[in-house]
Amino acid sequence: SQMLRNGSDNTIYLAQGNYATGFYSYSISGNTWNTLAAVPASVSYGAQMIRNGSDNTIYLAVGYATGYFYSYSISNNTWTTLASVPWDVSDGAQMIRNGSDNTIYLAIGGTLTNFYSYSISGNTWTTLGAVPTAVYIGAQMLRNGSDNMIYLVTGSDTSFWSYSISGNTWTTLAVVPGVVGAGAQMLRNGSDNT
């Protein structure tokens, strides 16, 4: 399953997961759930869902070892089929977007190293430099603000990498002190150094 909320919005969105297509919104002030239009395909392991800023659009890679990729219009309660991810999205996948940027970044997981960018305006995927180690369960990826760097722990090991967007290159960082696995979480506040 995947759940998201934008800033101080009153609404939380939830994709049910567990090989189902259920999609729901939750009103924080009303403490009520609303059933929305079903996802066009089953959502399962590896699924990733994002919404940035006050965008009207949510993006969802359904996982389940497929490349199915969709956008959801909040105002219209409708799904649109987008260009499929070039390779199947699976366990450990990570997807990010910065604010209203036109680009989404996706590491597909599944013990693979494939790394892609997606152009929202062009509805096209581009293959980027491969992650140097396999991405799997426990992986975490982040980018803050308009930083040129993306940070990734690949999961199921101690590898830690930075990716230069402008250079399309990966750099090895100090290894994590312990093996990163299921349930791992990584965060950074704005442009903090930590």
PDB file of C-alpha atoms in Angstrom:
ATOM      1  CA  SER A   1       0.000   0.000   0.000  1.00  0.00           C
ATOM      2  CA  GLN A   2       0.987   3.645  -0.450  1.00  0.00           C
ATOM      3  CA  MET A   3      -0.307   6.713   1.431  1.00  0.00           C
ATOM      4  CA  LEU A   4       0.355  10.425   0.931  1.00  0.00           C
ATOM      5  CA  ARG A   5      -0.700  13.900   2.040  1.00  0.00           C
ATOM      6  CA  ASN A   6       0.299  17.304   0.692  1.00  0.00           C
ATOM      7  CA  GLY A   7       1.499  19.732   3.364  1.00  0.00           C
ATOM      8  CA  SER A   8      -1.414  20.917   5.466  1.00  0.00           C
ATOM      9  CA  ASP A   9      -4.130  19.591   3.140  1.00  0.00           C
ATOM     10  CA  ASN A  10      -7.164  18.110   4.832  1.00  0.00           C
ATOM     11  CA  THR A  11      -7.018  14.990   2.649  1.00  0.00           C
ATOM     12  CA  ILE A  12      -4.885  11.828   2.740  1.00  0.00           C
ATOM     13  CA  TYR A  13      -4.839   9.447  -0.254  1.00  0.00           C
ATOM     14  CA  LEU A  14      -4.351   5.685   0.072  1.00  0.00           C
ATOM     15  CA  ALA A  15      -3.760   2.969  -2.523  1.00  0.00           C
ATOM     16  CA  GLN A  16      -4.903  -0.256  -0.860  1.00  0.00           C
ATOM     17  CA  GLY A  17      -2.213  -2.615  -2.156  1.00  0.00           C
ATOM     18  CA  ASN A  18      -2.321  -6.344  -1.380  1.00  0.00           C
ATOM     19  CA  TYR A  19      -2.919  -7.096  -5.103  1.00  0.00           C
ATOM     20  CA  ALA A  20      -6.102  -4.971  -5.043  1.00  0.00           C
ATOM     21  CA  THR A  21      -7.167  -1.835  -6.931  1.00  0.00           C
ATOM     22  CA  GLY A  22      -8.839   0.070  -4.095  1.00  0.00           C
ATOM     23  CA  PHE A  23      -8.093   3.798  -3.864  1.00  0.00           C
ATOM     24  CA  TYR A  24      -9.401   6.000  -1.066  1.00  0.00           C
ATOM     25  CA  SER A  25      -9.296   9.495   0.374  1.00  0.00           C
ATOM     26  CA  TYR A  26      -9.510  10.315   4.071  1.00  0.00           C
ATOM     27  CA  SER A  27     -10.850  13.595   5.441  1.00  0.00           C
ATOM     28  CA  ILE A  28      -8.832  14.584   8.505  1.00  0.00           C
ATOM     29  CA  SER A  29     -11.410  17.089   9.779  1.00  0.00           C
ATOM     30  CA  GLY A  30     -14.340  14.744   9.133  1.00  0.00           C
ATOM     31  CA  ASN A  31     -12.618  11.494  10.168  1.00  0.00           C
ATOM     32  CA  THR A  32     -14.244   9.806   7.174  1.00  0.00           C
ATOM     33  CA  TRP A  33     -13.085   7.671   4.231  1.00  0.00           C
ATOM     34  CA  ASN A  34     -14.305   8.076   0.653  1.00  0.00           C
ATOM     35  CA  THR A  35     -13.956   5.420  -2.057  1.00  0.00           C
ATOM     36  CA  LEU A  36     -12.415   6.887  -5.213  1.00  0.00           C
ATOM     37  CA  ALA A  37     -12.043   5.524  -8.741  1.00  0.00           C
ATOM     38  CA  ALA A  38     -10.222   2.185  -8.655  1.00  0.00           C
ATOM     39  CA  VAL A  39      -6.616   1.990  -9.828  1.00  0.00           C
ATOM     40  CA  PRO A  40      -6.565   0.472 -13.358  1.00  0.00           C
ATOM     41  CA  ALA A  41      -4.225  -2.349 -12.244  1.00  0.00           C
ATOM     42  CA  SER A  42      -3.479  -4.259  -9.044  1.00  0.00           C
ATOM     43  CA  VAL A  43      -1.157  -2.505  -6.586  1.00  0.00           C
ATOM     44  CA  SER A  44       1.390  -4.617  -4.740  1.00  0.00           C
ATOM     45  CA  TYR A  45       5.048  -4.940  -3.702  1.00  0.00           C
ATOM     46  CA  GLY A  46       7.295  -2.202  -5.031  1.00  0.00           C
ATOM     47  CA  ALA A  47       4.454   0.284  -5.613  1.00  0.00           C
ATOM     48  CA  GLN A  48       5.396   3.964  -5.430  1.00  0.00           C
ATOM     49  CA  MET A  49       3.027   6.961  -5.292  1.00  0.00           C
ATOM     50  CA  ILE A  50       3.857  10.675  -5.278  1.00  0.00           C
ATOM     51  CA  ARG A  51       2.193  14.064  -5.343  1.00  0.00           C
ATOM     52  CA  ASN A  52       4.139  17.275  -5.018  1.00  0.00           C
ATOM     53  CA  GLY A  53       2.991  20.651  -3.817  1.00  0.00           C
ATOM     54  CA  SER A  54      -0.623  21.439  -4.476  1.00  0.00           C
ATOM     55  CA  ASP A  55      -0.619  19.594  -7.796  1.00  0.00           C
ATOM     56  CA  ASN A  56      -3.939  18.221  -8.959  1.00  0.00           C
ATOM     57  CA  THR A  57      -2.132  15.059 -10.082  1.00  0.00           C
ATOM     58  CA  ILE A  58      -0.919  11.944  -8.259  1.00  0.00           C
ATOM     59  CA  TYR A  59       1.535   9.577  -9.988  1.00  0.00           C
ATOM     60  CA  LEU A  60       1.514   5.849  -9.264  1.00  0.00           C
ATOM     61  CA  ALA A  61       3.776   2.987 -10.324  1.00  0.00           C
ATOM     62  CA  VAL A  62       1.777  -0.063  -9.230  1.00  0.00           C
ATOM     63  CA  GLY A  63       4.741  -2.396  -8.739  1.00  0.00           C
ATOM     64  CA  TYR A  64       3.857  -6.108  -8.699  1.00  0.00           C
ATOM     65  CA  ALA A  65       6.739  -6.744 -11.132  1.00  0.00           C
ATOM     66  CA  THR A  66       5.045  -4.669 -13.840  1.00  0.00           C
ATOM     67  CA  GLY A  67       5.864  -1.377 -15.537  1.00  0.00           C
ATOM     68  CA  TYR A  68       2.324   0.020 -15.300  1.00  0.00           C
ATOM     69  CA  PHE A  69       2.374   3.757 -14.569  1.00  0.00           C
ATOM     70  CA  TYR A  70      -0.638   6.021 -14.069  1.00  0.00           C
ATOM     71  CA  SER A  71      -1.657   9.538 -13.184  1.00  0.00           C
ATOM     72  CA  TYR A  72      -4.723  10.358 -11.101  1.00  0.00           C
ATOM     73  CA  SER A  73      -6.637  13.619 -11.442  1.00  0.00           C
ATOM     74  CA  ILE A  74      -7.871  14.676  -8.008  1.00  0.00           C
ATOM     75  CA  SER A  75     -10.443  17.140  -9.367  1.00  0.00           C
ATOM     76  CA  ASN A  76     -11.883  14.667 -11.895  1.00  0.00           C
ATOM     77  CA  ASN A  77     -11.441  11.417  -9.930  1.00  0.00           C
ATOM     78  CA  THR A  78     -10.037   9.727 -13.034  1.00  0.00           C
ATOM     79  CA  TRP A  79      -6.933   7.682 -13.896  1.00  0.00           C
ATOM     80  CA  THR A  80      -4.846   8.076 -17.050  1.00  0.00           C
ATOM     81  CA  THR A  81      -2.513   5.399 -18.388  1.00  0.00           C
ATOM     82  CA  LEU A  82       0.969   6.821 -18.952  1.00  0.00           C
ATOM     83  CA  ALA A  83       4.005   5.423 -20.758  1.00  0.00           C
ATOM     84  CA  SER A  84       5.093   2.216 -19.045  1.00  0.00           C
ATOM     85  CA  VAL A  85       8.309   2.113 -17.041  1.00  0.00           C
ATOM     86  CA  PRO A  86      10.945   0.513 -19.326  1.00  0.00           C
ATOM     87  CA  TRP A  87      11.481  -2.351 -16.841  1.00  0.00           C
ATOM     88  CA  ASP A  88       9.347  -4.007 -14.164  1.00  0.00           C
ATOM     89  CA  VAL A  89       9.031  -2.184 -10.816  1.00  0.00           C
ATOM     90  CA  SER A  90       9.477  -4.484  -7.821  1.00  0.00           C
ATOM     91  CA  ASP A  91      10.525  -4.791  -4.149  1.00  0.00           C
ATOM     92  CA  GLY A  92      12.596  -1.866  -2.919  1.00  0.00           C
ATOM     93  CA  ALA A  93      11.631   0.541  -5.706  1.00  0.00           C
ATOM     94  CA  GLN A  94      11.982   4.248  -4.931  1.00  0.00           C
ATOM     95  CA  MET A  95      10.396   7.191  -6.779  1.00  0.00           C
ATOM     96  CA  ILE A  96      10.847  10.926  -6.146  1.00  0.00           C
ATOM     97  CA  ARG A  97       9.992  14.314  -7.607  1.00  0.00           C
ATOM     98  CA  ASN A  98      11.005  17.770  -6.425  1.00  0.00           C
ATOM     99  CA  GLY A  99       8.168  20.271  -6.104  1.00  0.00           C
ATOM    100  CA  SER A 100       6.711  21.178  -9.471  1.00  0.00           C
ATOM    101  CA  ASP A 101       9.704  19.870 -11.446  1.00  0.00           C
ATOM    102  CA  ASN A 102       8.888  18.256 -14.763  1.00  0.00           C
ATOM    103  CA  THR A 103      11.011  15.204 -13.887  1.00  0.00           C
ATOM    104  CA  ILE A 104      10.347  12.107 -11.761  1.00  0.00           C
ATOM    105  CA  TYR A 105      13.230   9.778 -10.812  1.00  0.00           C
ATOM    106  CA  LEU A 106      12.734   6.030 -10.305  1.00  0.00           C
ATOM    107  CA  ALA A 107      14.983   3.212  -9.093  1.00  0.00           C
ATOM    108  CA  ILE A 108      13.043   0.039  -9.952  1.00  0.00           C
ATOM    109  CA  GLY A 109      14.223  -2.254  -7.141  1.00  0.00           C
ATOM    110  CA  GLY A 110      13.937  -6.018  -7.493  1.00  0.00           C
ATOM    111  CA  THR A 111      17.724  -6.478  -6.962  1.00  0.00           C
ATOM    112  CA  LEU A 112      18.315  -4.588 -10.229  1.00  0.00           C
ATOM    113  CA  THR A 113      20.296  -1.395 -10.846  1.00  0.00           C
ATOM    114  CA  ASN A 114      18.040   0.275 -13.437  1.00  0.00           C
ATOM    115  CA  PHE A 115      17.522   4.003 -12.867  1.00  0.00           C
ATOM    116  CA  TYR A 116      15.209   6.191 -14.945  1.00  0.00           C
ATOM    117  CA  SER A 117      13.854   9.689 -15.275  1.00  0.00           C
ATOM    118  CA  TYR A 118      10.338  10.433 -16.485  1.00  0.00           C
ATOM    119  CA  SER A 119       9.358  13.623 -18.278  1.00  0.00           C
ATOM    120  CA  ILE A 120       5.865  14.645 -17.203  1.00  0.00           C
ATOM    121  CA  SER A 121       5.329  16.992 -20.150  1.00  0.00           C
ATOM    122  CA  GLY A 122       6.704  14.495 -22.674  1.00  0.00           C
ATOM    123  CA  ASN A 123       5.291  11.295 -21.122  1.00  0.00           C
ATOM    124  CA  THR A 124       8.635   9.628 -21.839  1.00  0.00           C
ATOM    125  CA  TRP A 125      11.197   7.645 -19.853  1.00  0.00           C
ATOM    126  CA  THR A 126      14.982   8.077 -20.130  1.00  0.00           C
ATOM    127  CA  THR A 127      17.527   5.503 -18.983  1.00  0.00           C
ATOM    128  CA  LEU A 128      20.071   7.074 -16.627  1.00  0.00           C
ATOM    129  CA  GLY A 129      23.357   5.816 -15.220  1.00  0.00           C
ATOM    130  CA  ALA A 130      22.786   2.501 -13.434  1.00  0.00           C
ATOM    131  CA  VAL A 131      22.936   2.386  -9.649  1.00  0.00           C
ATOM    132  CA  PRO A 132      26.326   0.809  -8.783  1.00  0.00           C
ATOM    133  CA  THR A 133      24.763  -1.817  -6.474  1.00  0.00           C
ATOM    134  CA  ALA A 134      21.449  -3.688  -6.583  1.00  0.00           C
ATOM    135  CA  VAL A 135      18.388  -1.886  -5.187  1.00  0.00           C
ATOM    136  CA  TYR A 136      16.159  -4.032  -2.992  1.00  0.00           C
ATOM    137  CA  ILE A 137      14.061  -4.196   0.177  1.00  0.00           C
ATOM    138  CA  GLY A 138      14.874  -1.350   2.556  1.00  0.00           C
ATOM    139  CA  ALA A 139      16.061   1.055  -0.131  1.00  0.00           C
ATOM    140  CA  GLN A 140      15.447   4.752   0.532  1.00  0.00           C
ATOM    141  CA  MET A 141      15.967   7.677  -1.850  1.00  0.00           C
ATOM    142  CA  LEU A 142      15.648  11.415  -1.298  1.00  0.00           C
ATOM    143  CA  ARG A 143      16.314  14.796  -2.858  1.00  0.00           C
ATOM    144  CA  ASN A 144      15.645  18.115  -1.157  1.00  0.00           C
ATOM    145  CA  GLY A 145      14.586  21.308  -2.851  1.00  0.00           C
ATOM    146  CA  SER A 146      16.293  21.929  -6.137  1.00  0.00           C
ATOM    147  CA  ASP A 147      19.510  20.177  -5.077  1.00  0.00           C
ATOM    148  CA  ASN A 148      21.544  18.646  -7.870  1.00  0.00           C
ATOM    149  CA  MET A 149      22.102  15.549  -5.698  1.00  0.00           C
ATOM    150  CA  ILE A 150      19.914  12.525  -5.019  1.00  0.00           C
ATOM    151  CA  TYR A 151      20.870  10.252  -2.083  1.00  0.00           C
ATOM    152  CA  LEU A 152      20.178   6.510  -2.081  1.00  0.00           C
ATOM    153  CA  VAL A 153      20.692   3.635   0.331  1.00  0.00           C
ATOM    154  CA  THR A 154      20.182   0.545  -1.795  1.00  0.00           C
ATOM    155  CA  GLY A 155      18.707  -1.763   0.843  1.00  0.00           C
ATOM    156  CA  SER A 156      19.716  -5.255   1.971  1.00  0.00           C
ATOM    157  CA  ASP A 157      23.324  -4.084   2.401  1.00  0.00           C
ATOM    158  CA  THR A 158      25.298  -1.064   3.685  1.00  0.00           C
ATOM    159  CA  SER A 159      25.776   0.817   0.400  1.00  0.00           C
ATOM    160  CA  PHE A 160      25.140   4.579   0.317  1.00  0.00           C
ATOM    161  CA  TRP A 161      25.360   6.646  -2.862  1.00  0.00           C
ATOM    162  CA  SER A 162      24.863  10.141  -4.198  1.00  0.00           C
ATOM    163  CA  TYR A 163      23.720  10.790  -7.758  1.00  0.00           C
ATOM    164  CA  SER A 164      24.561  13.961  -9.671  1.00  0.00           C
ATOM    165  CA  ILE A 165      21.597  14.960 -11.814  1.00  0.00           C
ATOM    166  CA  SER A 166      23.658  17.261 -14.018  1.00  0.00           C
ATOM    167  CA  GLY A 167      26.489  14.737 -14.406  1.00  0.00           C
ATOM    168  CA  ASN A 168      24.397  11.543 -14.557  1.00  0.00           C
ATOM    169  CA  THR A 169      26.994   9.919 -12.300  1.00  0.00           C
ATOM    170  CA  TRP A 170      27.001   8.031  -9.013  1.00  0.00           C
ATOM    171  CA  THR A 171      29.497   8.582  -6.184  1.00  0.00           C
ATOM    172  CA  THR A 172      30.102   6.138  -3.334  1.00  0.00           C
ATOM    173  CA  LEU A 173      29.635   7.582   0.162  1.00  0.00           C
ATOM    174  CA  ALA A 174      30.596   6.251   3.583  1.00  0.00           C
ATOM    175  CA  VAL A 175      28.884   2.908   4.184  1.00  0.00           C
ATOM    176  CA  VAL A 176      25.967   2.702   6.598  1.00  0.00           C
ATOM    177  CA  PRO A 177      27.101   1.244   9.973  1.00  0.00           C
ATOM    178  CA  GLY A 178      24.486  -1.532   9.829  1.00  0.00           C
ATOM    179  CA  VAL A 179      22.715  -3.460   7.064  1.00  0.00           C
ATOM    180  CA  VAL A 180      19.682  -1.523   5.786  1.00  0.00           C
ATOM    181  CA  GLY A 181      16.595  -3.708   5.442  1.00  0.00           C
ATOM    182  CA  ALA A 182      12.805  -3.885   5.550  1.00  0.00           C
ATOM    183  CA  GLY A 183      11.245  -0.939   7.375  1.00  0.00           C
ATOM    184  CA  ALA A 184      14.218   1.382   6.896  1.00  0.00           C
ATOM    185  CA  GLN A 185      13.461   5.110   6.730  1.00  0.00           C
ATOM    186  CA  MET A 186      15.630   8.050   5.689  1.00  0.00           C
ATOM    187  CA  LEU A 187      14.880  11.770   5.932  1.00  0.00           C
ATOM    188  CA  ARG A 188      16.436  15.179   5.564  1.00  0.00           C
ATOM    189  CA  ASN A 189      15.014  18.587   6.431  1.00  0.00           C
ATOM    190  CA  GLY A 190      15.307  21.116   3.627  1.00  0.00           C
ATOM    191  CA  SER A 191      18.922  21.945   2.915  1.00  0.00           C
ATOM    192  CA  ASP A 192      20.243  20.714   6.278  1.00  0.00           C
ATOM    193  CA  ASN A 193      23.711  19.197   6.186  1.00  0.00           C
ATOM    194  CA  THR A 194      22.501  16.157   8.183  1.00  0.00           C
TER     195      THR A 194
END
